[in-house]
Tab-separated table of C-alpha atoms in Angstrom:
chain	number	residue	atom	x	y	z
A	459	UNK	CA	78.110	95.982	133.800
A	460	UNK	CA	80.982	95.901	131.296
A	461	UNK	CA	82.851	99.168	130.904
A	462	UNK	CA	85.055	98.094	127.987
A	463	UNK	CA	84.154	99.893	124.753
A	464	UNK	CA	86.094	99.153	121.578
A	465	UNK	CA	83.904	100.738	118.869
A	466	UNK	CA	82.353	104.197	118.900
A	467	UNK	CA	81.151	106.856	116.440
A	468	UNK	CA	82.724	110.259	116.986
A	469	UNK	CA	81.205	113.504	115.719
A	470	UNK	CA	83.987	116.104	115.563
A	471	UNK	CA	83.796	119.748	114.578
A	472	UNK	CA	86.719	122.117	114.223
A	473	UNK	CA	86.610	125.641	115.567
A	474	UNK	CA	85.456	128.508	113.380
A	475	UNK	CA	87.914	131.151	112.291
A	476	UNK	CA	87.420	134.664	113.643
A	477	UNK	CA	86.245	137.470	111.337
A	478	UNK	CA	88.664	140.170	110.247
A	479	UNK	CA	88.091	143.738	111.418
A	480	UNK	CA	87.417	146.776	109.192
A	481	UNK	CA	88.684	149.804	111.099
A	482	UNK	CA	90.253	153.221	110.360
A	483	UNK	CA	92.922	154.556	112.667
A	484	UNK	CA	91.985	157.803	114.415
A	485	UNK	CA	94.048	160.042	116.673
A	486	UNK	CA	94.512	163.739	117.346
A	487	UNK	CA	95.266	165.730	114.200
A	488	UNK	CA	94.925	162.465	112.210
A	489	UNK	CA	91.239	161.562	112.120
A	490	UNK	CA	91.665	159.274	109.090
A	491	UNK	CA	95.144	157.799	109.404
A	492	UNK	CA	94.558	154.663	107.310
A	493	UNK	CA	93.210	151.152	107.907
A	494	UNK	CA	94.217	149.353	111.115
A	495	UNK	CA	91.831	146.358	111.281
A	496	UNK	CA	93.460	143.183	112.595
A	497	UNK	CA	93.096	139.621	111.323
A	498	UNK	CA	90.807	137.077	112.928
A	499	UNK	CA	92.274	134.096	114.802
A	500	UNK	CA	92.318	130.578	113.383
A	501	UNK	CA	89.977	127.957	114.844
A	502	UNK	CA	91.293	124.951	116.735
A	503	UNK	CA	91.438	121.457	115.233
A	504	UNK	CA	90.210	118.153	116.644
A	505	UNK	CA	93.194	115.803	116.861
A	506	UNK	CA	93.403	112.159	117.934
A	507	UNK	CA	96.623	111.189	119.741
A	508	UNK	CA	97.706	107.854	121.173
A	509	UNK	CA	97.885	108.105	124.984
A	510	UNK	CA	99.364	105.179	126.942
A	511	UNK	CA	97.159	106.079	129.922
A	512	UNK	CA	93.945	105.470	127.897
A	513	UNK	CA	92.862	101.849	127.501
A	514	UNK	CA	89.272	101.991	126.175
A	515	UNK	CA	87.015	104.252	124.128
A	516	UNK	CA	84.490	104.580	126.958
A	517	UNK	CA	84.899	108.360	127.162
A	518	UNK	CA	83.823	108.798	123.538
A	519	UNK	CA	80.883	106.467	124.111
A	520	UNK	CA	79.476	108.869	126.755
A	521	UNK	CA	80.534	112.106	124.963
A	522	UNK	CA	80.510	111.429	121.217
A	523	UNK	CA	80.208	115.089	120.167
A	524	UNK	CA	83.439	117.130	120.351
A	525	UNK	CA	83.928	120.731	119.259
A	526	UNK	CA	87.250	122.610	119.196
A	527	UNK	CA	87.418	126.244	120.364
A	528	UNK	CA	86.872	128.949	117.764
A	529	UNK	CA	89.163	131.883	117.006
A	530	UNK	CA	88.169	135.369	118.096
A	531	UNK	CA	87.506	138.373	115.909
A	532	UNK	CA	90.192	140.874	114.973
A	533	UNK	CA	90.134	144.372	116.443
A	534	UNK	CA	91.286	147.853	115.563
A	535	UNK	CA	94.804	149.178	116.156
A	536	UNK	CA	96.239	146.145	114.331
A	537	UNK	CA	95.155	143.726	117.105
A	538	UNK	CA	94.713	140.208	115.800
A	539	UNK	CA	92.210	137.803	117.267
A	540	UNK	CA	93.362	134.918	119.449
A	541	UNK	CA	93.772	131.464	117.936
A	542	UNK	CA	91.574	128.636	119.187
A	543	UNK	CA	93.495	125.889	120.964
A	544	UNK	CA	93.567	122.446	119.360
A	545	UNK	CA	91.375	119.842	121.025
A	546	UNK	CA	93.659	116.809	121.509
A	547	UNK	CA	91.746	113.624	122.315
A	548	UNK	CA	93.639	110.683	123.825
A	549	UNK	CA	92.928	107.270	122.326
A	550	UNK	CA	94.342	103.835	123.133
A	551	UNK	CA	97.264	102.370	121.263
A	552	UNK	CA	95.912	100.348	118.347
A	553	UNK	CA	92.954	102.529	117.465
A	554	UNK	CA	91.840	102.371	113.856
A	555	UNK	CA	90.069	105.425	112.377
A	556	UNK	CA	87.474	104.612	109.721
A	557	UNK	CA	84.955	106.524	107.670
A	558	UNK	CA	81.220	105.663	108.063
A	559	UNK	CA	81.602	103.658	104.818
A	560	UNK	CA	84.344	101.482	106.320
A	561	UNK	CA	87.376	103.113	104.642
A	562	UNK	CA	90.479	103.039	106.854
A	563	UNK	CA	91.654	106.620	107.347
A	564	UNK	CA	94.415	106.085	109.902
A	565	UNK	CA	95.967	103.353	112.043
A	566	UNK	CA	97.218	104.882	115.270
A	567	UNK	CA	99.996	102.646	116.584
A	568	UNK	CA	102.681	103.902	118.913
A	569	UNK	CA	102.669	106.554	121.616
A	570	UNK	CA	102.256	110.035	120.167
A	571	UNK	CA	100.722	109.000	116.826
A	572	UNK	CA	98.272	111.658	115.699
A	573	UNK	CA	95.489	112.131	113.174
A	574	UNK	CA	93.608	115.380	112.446
A	575	UNK	CA	89.908	114.549	112.372
A	576	UNK	CA	88.459	118.040	111.764
A	577	UNK	CA	90.685	121.008	110.883
A	578	UNK	CA	89.846	124.433	112.233
A	579	UNK	CA	88.767	127.255	109.966
A	580	UNK	CA	91.051	130.051	108.833
A	581	UNK	CA	90.699	133.485	110.317
A	582	UNK	CA	89.594	136.314	108.035
A	583	UNK	CA	91.972	139.091	106.980
A	584	UNK	CA	91.409	142.593	108.340
A	585	UNK	CA	91.309	145.634	106.122
A	586	UNK	CA	94.911	146.488	107.069
A	587	UNK	CA	96.093	143.262	105.437
A	588	UNK	CA	93.888	143.911	102.391
A	589	UNK	CA	95.312	147.372	101.740
A	590	UNK	CA	97.408	147.855	98.612
A	591	UNK	CA	98.539	150.619	96.239
A	592	UNK	CA	95.218	150.475	94.417
A	593	UNK	CA	93.127	149.848	97.488
A	594	UNK	CA	94.553	152.132	100.142
A	595	UNK	CA	91.564	152.164	102.503
A	596	UNK	CA	89.394	149.014	102.154
A	597	UNK	CA	86.025	149.448	103.770
A	598	UNK	CA	85.571	145.699	104.338
A	599	UNK	CA	87.259	142.643	105.866
A	600	UNK	CA	87.146	138.938	105.157
A	601	UNK	CA	85.000	136.587	107.215
A	602	UNK	CA	86.413	133.619	109.087
A	603	UNK	CA	85.939	130.162	107.642
A	604	UNK	CA	83.783	127.634	109.506
A	605	UNK	CA	85.574	124.599	110.929
A	606	UNK	CA	85.391	121.204	109.298
A	607	UNK	CA	82.867	118.627	110.522
A	608	UNK	CA	83.468	114.886	110.286
A	609	UNK	CA	81.796	111.705	111.510
A	610	UNK	CA	84.268	108.868	112.018
A	611	UNK	CA	84.269	105.396	113.494
A	612	UNK	CA	86.904	104.468	116.097
A	613	UNK	CA	87.747	100.783	116.521
A	614	UNK	CA	90.159	99.506	119.125
A	615	UNK	CA	92.278	96.518	118.183
A	616	UNK	CA	94.219	95.481	121.248
A	617	UNK	CA	97.977	95.251	120.739
A	618	UNK	CA	98.777	92.001	122.535
A	619	UNK	CA	101.515	89.485	121.778
A	620	UNK	CA	99.435	86.375	122.451
A	621	UNK	CA	95.718	85.801	121.852
A	622	UNK	CA	93.770	83.043	123.638
A	623	UNK	CA	90.922	81.712	121.550
A	624	UNK	CA	88.467	78.907	122.123
A	625	UNK	CA	84.951	77.876	123.012
A	626	UNK	CA	83.108	79.500	125.939
A	627	UNK	CA	84.067	78.049	129.334
A	628	UNK	CA	87.245	76.506	127.875
A	629	UNK	CA	89.295	78.116	130.657
A	630	UNK	CA	90.810	81.100	128.864
A	631	UNK	CA	90.141	83.579	131.683
A	632	UNK	CA	91.432	81.069	134.227
A	633	UNK	CA	94.628	80.675	132.174
A	634	UNK	CA	95.162	84.455	132.079
A	635	UNK	CA	94.624	84.662	135.821
A	636	UNK	CA	97.071	81.798	136.443
A	637	UNK	CA	99.999	83.092	134.364
A	638	UNK	CA	99.616	86.852	135.014
A	639	UNK	CA	98.431	89.307	137.645
A	640	UNK	CA	95.144	89.939	135.804
A	641	UNK	CA	91.970	89.048	137.690
A	642	UNK	CA	89.180	88.558	135.167
A	643	UNK	CA	85.710	87.335	136.061
A	644	UNK	CA	85.595	83.538	136.277
A	645	UNK	CA	82.421	81.453	136.585
A	646	UNK	CA	81.066	78.051	135.568
A	647	UNK	CA	78.725	79.211	132.844
A	648	UNK	CA	79.222	80.166	129.159
A	649	UNK	CA	80.005	83.722	128.069
A	650	UNK	CA	81.317	84.769	131.464
A	651	UNK	CA	83.845	86.974	129.675
A	652	UNK	CA	82.073	89.839	127.957
A	653	UNK	CA	85.131	92.004	127.295
A	654	UNK	CA	88.727	91.165	126.316
A	655	UNK	CA	91.101	90.768	129.276
A	656	UNK	CA	94.773	91.710	129.090
A	657	UNK	CA	97.506	90.269	131.248
A	658	UNK	CA	101.279	90.772	131.398
A	659	UNK	CA	103.382	87.582	131.664
A	660	UNK	CA	106.987	87.494	132.881
A	661	UNK	CA	108.938	84.412	131.694
A	662	UNK	CA	112.575	84.794	132.671
A	663	UNK	CA	113.851	87.954	131.034
A	664	UNK	CA	111.003	88.025	128.503
A	665	UNK	CA	107.855	90.024	129.076
A	666	UNK	CA	104.798	89.827	126.851
A	667	UNK	CA	101.055	90.501	126.963
A	668	UNK	CA	98.240	87.968	126.672
A	669	UNK	CA	94.705	88.818	125.522
A	670	UNK	CA	91.713	86.705	126.474
A	671	UNK	CA	89.177	86.935	123.625
A	672	UNK	CA	85.528	86.202	124.576
A	673	UNK	CA	84.407	82.730	123.628
A	674	UNK	CA	83.855	81.785	119.981
A	675	UNK	CA	81.108	79.562	118.683
A	676	UNK	CA	80.276	78.213	115.206
A	677	UNK	CA	79.214	81.136	112.999
A	678	UNK	CA	81.169	83.755	115.010
A	679	UNK	CA	82.698	85.172	111.810
A	680	UNK	CA	79.153	85.798	110.544
A	681	UNK	CA	77.981	87.614	113.685
A	682	UNK	CA	76.786	84.791	115.951
A	683	UNK	CA	77.566	85.094	119.637
A	684	UNK	CA	80.164	87.651	120.735
A	685	UNK	CA	82.867	86.587	118.289
A	686	UNK	CA	82.345	89.177	115.612
A	687	UNK	CA	82.586	92.012	118.165
A	688	UNK	CA	85.975	90.890	119.479
A	689	UNK	CA	87.667	88.931	116.677
A	690	UNK	CA	89.346	92.208	115.691
A	691	UNK	CA	91.498	91.919	118.831
A	692	UNK	CA	93.342	88.905	117.442
A	693	UNK	CA	94.457	90.686	114.250
A	694	UNK	CA	97.543	92.274	115.819
A	695	UNK	CA	98.614	89.290	117.961
A	696	UNK	CA	101.789	87.489	116.960
A	697	UNK	CA	100.867	84.104	118.446
A	698	UNK	CA	97.506	82.337	118.653
A	699	UNK	CA	96.804	79.889	121.492
A	700	UNK	CA	93.926	77.457	121.148
A	701	UNK	CA	92.568	76.642	124.585
A	702	UNK	CA	90.696	73.307	124.327
A	703	UNK	CA	88.430	71.996	127.038
A	704	UNK	CA	89.186	68.319	127.686
A	705	UNK	CA	86.530	68.039	130.434
A	706	UNK	CA	83.509	69.159	128.479
A	707	UNK	CA	80.289	67.243	129.071
A	708	UNK	CA	78.688	68.058	125.733
A	709	UNK	CA	78.348	64.834	123.674
A	710	UNK	CA	79.052	66.414	120.255
A	711	UNK	CA	82.304	68.068	121.252
A	712	UNK	CA	85.909	66.902	121.542
A	713	UNK	CA	89.274	68.763	121.393
A	714	UNK	CA	89.950	67.906	117.737
A	715	UNK	CA	86.535	69.069	116.479
A	716	UNK	CA	86.757	72.206	118.622
A	717	UNK	CA	90.121	73.038	117.057
A	718	UNK	CA	88.798	72.532	113.549
A	719	UNK	CA	85.735	74.694	114.153
A	720	UNK	CA	87.720	77.593	115.676
A	721	UNK	CA	90.282	77.365	112.863
A	722	UNK	CA	87.470	77.566	110.291
A	723	UNK	CA	86.034	80.670	112.016
A	724	UNK	CA	89.451	82.373	112.057
A	725	UNK	CA	89.959	81.607	108.379
A	726	UNK	CA	86.498	82.956	107.508
A	727	UNK	CA	87.036	86.157	109.461
A	728	UNK	CA	87.939	88.912	106.995
A	729	UNK	CA	90.265	91.186	108.882
A	730	UNK	CA	91.618	94.507	107.666
A	731	UNK	CA	94.736	93.422	105.859
A	732	UNK	CA	95.690	96.936	104.779
A	733	UNK	CA	96.640	98.203	108.215
A	734	UNK	CA	99.632	97.773	110.497
A	735	UNK	CA	99.600	94.388	112.173
A	736	UNK	CA	97.041	92.834	109.823
A	737	UNK	CA	99.318	91.952	106.939
A	738	UNK	CA	99.918	88.352	107.953
A	739	UNK	CA	96.744	86.259	107.598
A	740	UNK	CA	95.513	84.634	110.777
A	741	UNK	CA	95.962	81.179	109.264
A	742	UNK	CA	99.722	81.710	108.807
A	743	UNK	CA	100.603	82.860	112.314
A	744	UNK	CA	102.325	80.621	114.907
A	745	UNK	CA	99.918	78.443	116.825
A	746	UNK	CA	99.987	76.635	120.143
A	747	UNK	CA	97.401	74.166	121.417
A	748	UNK	CA	96.642	74.027	125.140
A	749	UNK	CA	94.759	70.974	126.462
A	750	UNK	CA	93.175	72.413	129.596
A	751	UNK	CA	91.661	70.922	132.791
A	752	UNK	CA	93.927	67.834	132.995
A	753	UNK	CA	93.438	67.894	136.766
A	754	UNK	CA	90.251	65.934	135.986
A	755	UNK	CA	91.186	62.236	135.452
A	756	UNK	CA	88.938	61.775	132.414
A	757	UNK	CA	90.299	64.980	130.878
A	758	UNK	CA	93.887	63.792	131.325
A	759	UNK	CA	93.101	60.531	129.567
A	760	UNK	CA	91.440	62.404	126.688
A	761	UNK	CA	94.408	64.762	126.386
A	762	UNK	CA	96.867	61.863	126.158
A	763	UNK	CA	94.621	60.283	123.538
A	764	UNK	CA	94.314	63.275	121.190
A	765	UNK	CA	97.824	64.679	121.639
A	766	UNK	CA	99.475	62.541	118.898
A	767	UNK	CA	96.763	63.526	116.419
A	768	UNK	CA	97.249	67.209	117.192
A	769	UNK	CA	101.055	67.030	117.007
A	770	UNK	CA	100.722	65.372	113.605
A	771	UNK	CA	99.139	68.616	112.383
A	772	UNK	CA	102.429	70.424	113.060
A	773	UNK	CA	101.428	72.368	116.206
A	774	UNK	CA	102.994	72.353	119.671
A	775	UNK	CA	100.733	70.864	122.322
A	776	UNK	CA	100.789	71.580	126.061
A	777	UNK	CA	98.805	69.797	128.752
A	778	UNK	CA	97.975	72.245	131.569
A	779	UNK	CA	95.717	72.693	134.530
A	780	UNK	CA	94.847	76.209	135.635
A	781	UNK	CA	93.561	74.836	138.934
A	782	UNK	CA	96.774	73.048	139.972
A	783	UNK	CA	99.135	75.165	137.760
A	784	UNK	CA	100.494	71.977	136.208
A	785	UNK	CA	102.300	72.593	132.914
A	786	UNK	CA	102.025	76.384	133.040
A	787	UNK	CA	105.744	77.127	133.333
A	788	UNK	CA	106.764	75.298	130.120
A	789	UNK	CA	103.860	76.982	128.359
A	790	UNK	CA	104.881	80.497	129.386
A	791	UNK	CA	108.507	79.967	128.300
A	792	UNK	CA	107.419	78.457	124.966
A	793	UNK	CA	105.156	81.465	124.321
A	794	UNK	CA	108.008	83.824	125.254
A	795	UNK	CA	110.238	82.108	122.702
A	796	UNK	CA	107.655	82.497	119.923
A	797	UNK	CA	107.016	86.132	120.833
A	798	UNK	CA	110.733	86.950	120.804
A	799	UNK	CA	111.086	85.297	117.412
A	800	UNK	CA	108.146	87.272	116.045
A	801	UNK	CA	109.659	90.503	117.351
A	802	UNK	CA	112.982	89.773	115.696
A	803	UNK	CA	111.320	88.987	112.356
A	804	UNK	CA	109.050	92.030	112.434
A	805	UNK	CA	110.163	94.702	109.962
A	806	UNK	CA	111.652	97.844	111.439
A	807	UNK	CA	109.226	100.765	111.418
A	808	UNK	CA	109.951	103.172	108.614
A	809	UNK	CA	110.240	106.894	109.171
A	810	UNK	CA	107.315	108.906	108.001
A	811	UNK	CA	107.982	110.223	104.525
A	812	UNK	CA	106.993	113.689	103.435
A	813	UNK	CA	105.201	113.311	100.138
A	814	UNK	CA	105.157	116.373	97.863
A	815	UNK	CA	102.412	116.499	95.270
A	816	UNK	CA	102.954	119.603	93.139
A	817	UNK	CA	100.054	120.856	91.134
A	818	UNK	CA	100.106	120.272	87.405
A	819	UNK	CA	101.122	123.146	85.194
A	820	UNK	CA	97.756	123.203	83.369
A	821	UNK	CA	95.738	122.810	86.577
A	822	UNK	CA	93.787	126.015	87.248
A	823	UNK	CA	92.599	124.833	90.658
A	824	UNK	CA	88.920	124.900	89.773
A	825	UNK	CA	86.406	123.465	87.335
A	826	UNK	CA	83.400	124.894	85.491
A	827	UNK	CA	80.723	122.398	84.470
A	828	UNK	CA	77.473	122.958	82.597
A	829	UNK	CA	74.558	121.140	84.240
A	830	UNK	CA	70.889	120.632	83.583
A	831	UNK	CA	68.104	119.517	85.873
A	832	UNK	CA	64.433	120.227	86.479
A	833	UNK	CA	64.158	122.210	83.290
A	834	UNK	CA	66.892	124.632	84.370
A	835	UNK	CA	70.455	125.102	83.168
A	836	UNK	CA	73.278	126.338	85.384
A	837	UNK	CA	77.063	126.359	85.550
A	838	UNK	CA	78.727	124.802	88.602
A	839	UNK	CA	82.064	126.226	89.749
A	840	UNK	CA	84.019	123.945	92.041
A	841	UNK	CA	87.479	124.477	93.497
A	842	UNK	CA	89.294	125.122	96.755
A	843	UNK	CA	89.999	128.796	96.108
A	844	UNK	CA	86.628	129.912	94.721
A	845	UNK	CA	84.739	128.119	97.491
A	846	UNK	CA	86.998	129.504	100.204
A	847	UNK	CA	86.711	133.048	98.822
A	848	UNK	CA	82.910	132.762	98.762
A	849	UNK	CA	82.829	131.643	102.389
A	850	UNK	CA	85.005	134.586	103.392
A	851	UNK	CA	82.901	137.234	101.592
A	852	UNK	CA	80.474	139.500	103.392
A	853	UNK	CA	77.695	139.826	100.793
A	854	UNK	CA	76.113	142.703	102.691
A	855	UNK	CA	79.101	144.879	101.759
A	856	UNK	CA	79.172	145.979	98.100
A	857	UNK	CA	82.888	146.625	98.178
A	858	UNK	CA	83.550	143.130	99.477
A	859	UNK	CA	81.444	141.685	96.658
A	860	UNK	CA	83.448	143.718	94.180
A	861	UNK	CA	86.669	142.373	95.685
A	862	UNK	CA	85.365	138.826	95.231
A	863	UNK	CA	84.515	139.605	91.594
A	864	UNK	CA	88.090	140.858	91.016
A	865	UNK	CA	89.576	137.743	92.561
A	866	UNK	CA	87.413	135.405	90.500
A	867	UNK	CA	88.234	137.334	87.323
A	868	UNK	CA	91.995	137.167	88.031
A	869	UNK	CA	91.662	133.410	88.694
A	870	UNK	CA	90.134	132.946	85.251
A	871	UNK	CA	86.611	131.965	86.200
A	872	UNK	CA	85.010	134.316	83.647
A	873	UNK	CA	87.161	132.893	80.862
A	874	UNK	CA	86.112	129.358	81.809
A	875	UNK	CA	82.472	130.421	81.855
A	876	UNK	CA	82.822	131.866	78.375
A	877	UNK	CA	84.464	128.643	77.202
A	878	UNK	CA	81.672	126.555	78.738
A	879	UNK	CA	79.057	128.506	76.774
A	880	UNK	CA	77.723	130.817	79.476
A	881	UNK	CA	76.061	134.069	78.459
A	882	UNK	CA	74.969	137.091	80.453
A	883	UNK	CA	72.103	136.242	82.784
A	884	UNK	CA	72.887	132.527	83.169
A	885	UNK	CA	72.776	131.001	86.629
A	886	UNK	CA	76.135	130.267	88.239
A	887	UNK	CA	76.633	128.234	91.415
A	888	UNK	CA	79.842	128.283	93.406
A	889	UNK	CA	80.250	125.471	95.939
A	890	UNK	CA	78.609	122.110	96.633
A	891	UNK	CA	75.071	121.476	95.474
A	892	UNK	CA	73.745	121.372	99.041
A	893	UNK	CA	75.210	124.765	100.044
A	894	UNK	CA	76.130	126.776	96.959
A	895	UNK	CA	76.117	130.523	96.349
A	896	UNK	CA	73.792	131.204	93.395
A	897	UNK	CA	73.836	134.380	91.253
A	898	UNK	CA	73.062	135.489	87.726
A	899	UNK	CA	76.300	136.025	85.869
A	900	UNK	CA	77.088	139.377	84.334
A	901	UNK	CA	80.450	139.558	82.573
A	902	UNK	CA	80.752	143.288	83.401
A	903	UNK	CA	79.773	143.273	87.036
A	904	UNK	CA	78.980	146.703	88.512
A	905	UNK	CA	79.031	146.979	92.283
A	906	UNK	CA	78.665	149.724	94.811
A	907	UNK	CA	82.407	150.261	94.875
A	908	UNK	CA	82.406	151.424	91.216
A	909	UNK	CA	79.400	153.638	91.791
A	910	UNK	CA	81.238	155.394	94.592
A	911	UNK	CA	84.419	155.798	92.624
A	912	UNK	CA	87.379	153.705	91.693
A	913	UNK	CA	87.515	150.503	93.733
A	914	UNK	CA	89.698	150.708	96.795
A	915	UNK	CA	89.664	154.529	97.250
A	916	UNK	CA	88.062	156.722	99.895
A	917	UNK	CA	86.968	160.306	99.064
A	918	UNK	CA	87.459	161.232	102.718
A	919	UNK	CA	91.200	160.782	102.310
A	920	UNK	CA	91.509	163.170	99.313
A	921	UNK	CA	93.793	166.134	99.903
A	922	UNK	CA	91.717	169.374	100.106
A	923	UNK	CA	93.812	172.547	100.635
A	924	UNK	CA	92.383	175.204	103.030
A	925	UNK	CA	91.084	178.471	101.358
A	926	UNK	CA	92.988	181.690	101.985
A	927	UNK	CA	91.528	184.791	103.681
A	928	UNK	CA	91.103	186.596	100.377
A	929	UNK	CA	89.283	183.637	98.874
A	930	UNK	CA	86.943	183.560	101.873
A	931	UNK	CA	86.243	187.357	101.497
A	932	UNK	CA	85.395	186.947	97.816
A	933	UNK	CA	83.134	183.978	98.570
A	934	UNK	CA	81.361	185.974	101.289
A	935	UNK	CA	80.751	189.004	99.008
A	936	UNK	CA	79.418	186.764	96.260
A	937	UNK	CA	77.026	185.132	98.702
A	938	UNK	CA	75.757	188.499	100.040
A	939	UNK	CA	75.274	189.853	96.497
A	940	UNK	CA	73.292	186.785	95.600
A	941	UNK	CA	71.004	187.291	98.642
A	942	UNK	CA	70.437	190.981	97.820
A	943	UNK	CA	69.553	190.165	94.222
A	944	UNK	CA	67.060	187.557	95.387
A	945	UNK	CA	65.353	190.044	97.783
A	946	UNK	CA	65.125	192.675	95.080
A	947	UNK	CA	63.513	190.221	92.709
A	948	UNK	CA	60.925	189.225	95.310
A	949	UNK	CA	60.064	192.907	96.071
A	950	UNK	CA	59.607	193.642	92.364
A	951	UNK	CA	57.227	190.727	91.940
A	952	UNK	CA	55.215	191.884	94.957
A	953	UNK	CA	54.823	195.426	93.564
A	954	UNK	CA	53.699	194.050	90.218
A	955	UNK	CA	50.856	192.127	91.942
A	956	UNK	CA	52.199	188.692	91.184
A	957	UNK	CA	51.231	187.503	94.684
A	958	UNK	CA	47.718	189.181	94.676
A	959	UNK	CA	44.725	186.853	95.360
A	960	UNK	CA	41.816	187.736	92.955
A	961	UNK	CA	39.145	186.401	95.363
A	962	UNK	CA	40.137	188.849	98.095
A	963	UNK	CA	40.291	191.948	95.828
C-alpha cells in the first residue's frame, strides 16, 4: 500500500486565552489593600514550518485535527497565567498552503520557512491591570479570547531538479534506479508507480535530484489516470525528460506520437503560476528526450529511425538502455549541465520585506451599517476592536458591561449609530451575523455600576474614622433613653385598655 501523501486537509485551532482574575489583596491589618488580579496567559498558535526530515504529508492524513495548548487563568497576588506553547508542525519543503476555495496562502520553500495557520487567543486582563484613577478597585476582569480556527489544504510539490515524464511502462522507474541509489517498484505492467520517486544523481562534481512522475495518458490534465494527482510535482523542476518507449507493442503508438501527446498534456495542465517555482511555463523549460530500451534490436532500429525527426524539433536526444546501462553516463552529465545552467540563471532569493500599512487618518476602525431583513431593522457594528471587546466581556457582571459601554462610547460607536439613524430601542448587533451580540440600544445606558455609585469605586474602601469614647457614651445614652420612652409608651397604652379584647370582657 502506498504511503506517499501529497494533498491533505488540515483543521487547525489555536489555543484559547486564559481569563483575567478579579481579586482584592488581603493581609493582616490590610483586609482591602487594592486589586491584585493577574492577567490570563495567551493561547498557543498553530504554525507550519519546513522540516528537512519530513518528506510526505502522511502524518496529517492520519491526524488532520490539530489544537494548540490554551493559556491558563490569572490568579491573585499579581500572578499571571502561563502562556500556551505554540504547536509547530513540520511539513516537507515545497508545501503549498491553500484555502478551501483554492487561494494560495503561502508557499513554503526553504528550511525554516513558517506560516501561522491559526493564531492563539489573547489572555484577558486582570482587575489589577484595569485599575486607574477613576476606577481604583474594579470588581471584574476581562475574559480570554478564543483561538482562531482555520481549514486549509496542504499540497506537496516536490522540489526536484529533473522530472521524468512519459507513458506508463516507458521505463521511468528503471531509469531512476539505474542512475541513482533509489529502488522504486519495477514491474512489467502499467501504472506500477503509484507515487513519485525521488533519486539523487552524482555526475562528476554536480549533484541533482530526479523525480519519477507516475505515468501520463491522454486526458491526464483533465483528470484521467493518475496524471492530475501528480502533475503538480513537475511544476518546480528545472528540466523535463521525456522517456519514450521504443519497444512498445501497441500498434497505435510510436515515440513521436507519444512525445506529442505528453507535450499536449503538459501544455494543457494549468499550474499555479503565482508561486515560487511556477513562474516559467512548462512549455518553455529545457527538454531532453530519452529513447529507452535500445537493448531490444527492434527498439534500436526504431530509435535510429526517429532520432533525426526529434532532433529537428530542437531537443537533445539520448539513446539509452536501463537494462544494460548503455548511454546513461552521457545522459547524466548532460542533465547535470542543464541543471547547473538553470541554477545560475535562477534569480537570487530576496530578503523578506517588512511591509508597514498604517491606518488612514479618517479610519475609525469599525463600521456601522443599517440592515433590513425578515421585516426587522437592525444596525450591524463590525470592527476588530468592538468585536474583541465583546468577546472579552463577562455579561454576567454589571460593572463589566458598564466598562464595555464606556469603551464603545469613547470609540465613537454611539455617534456613528446616531449618524446612521438609530434611535433608542433599536436593535444593535456587534460581530458577525452567525455569532453576534444583540441588544436594544439605549443612548444613556444605566448599569449596575451606576446604581451602586460612581463607576470604578468601592464603598468598602471609603475612609471611616473611629468614634471617640465620648461619642460612644452619648450614643449609648441616646439609645437607652429611646428604649425607656418606648417602654413607657407601651405601659400607658396598656393602662388605657388599648390592648383589651372585647370578646373576653
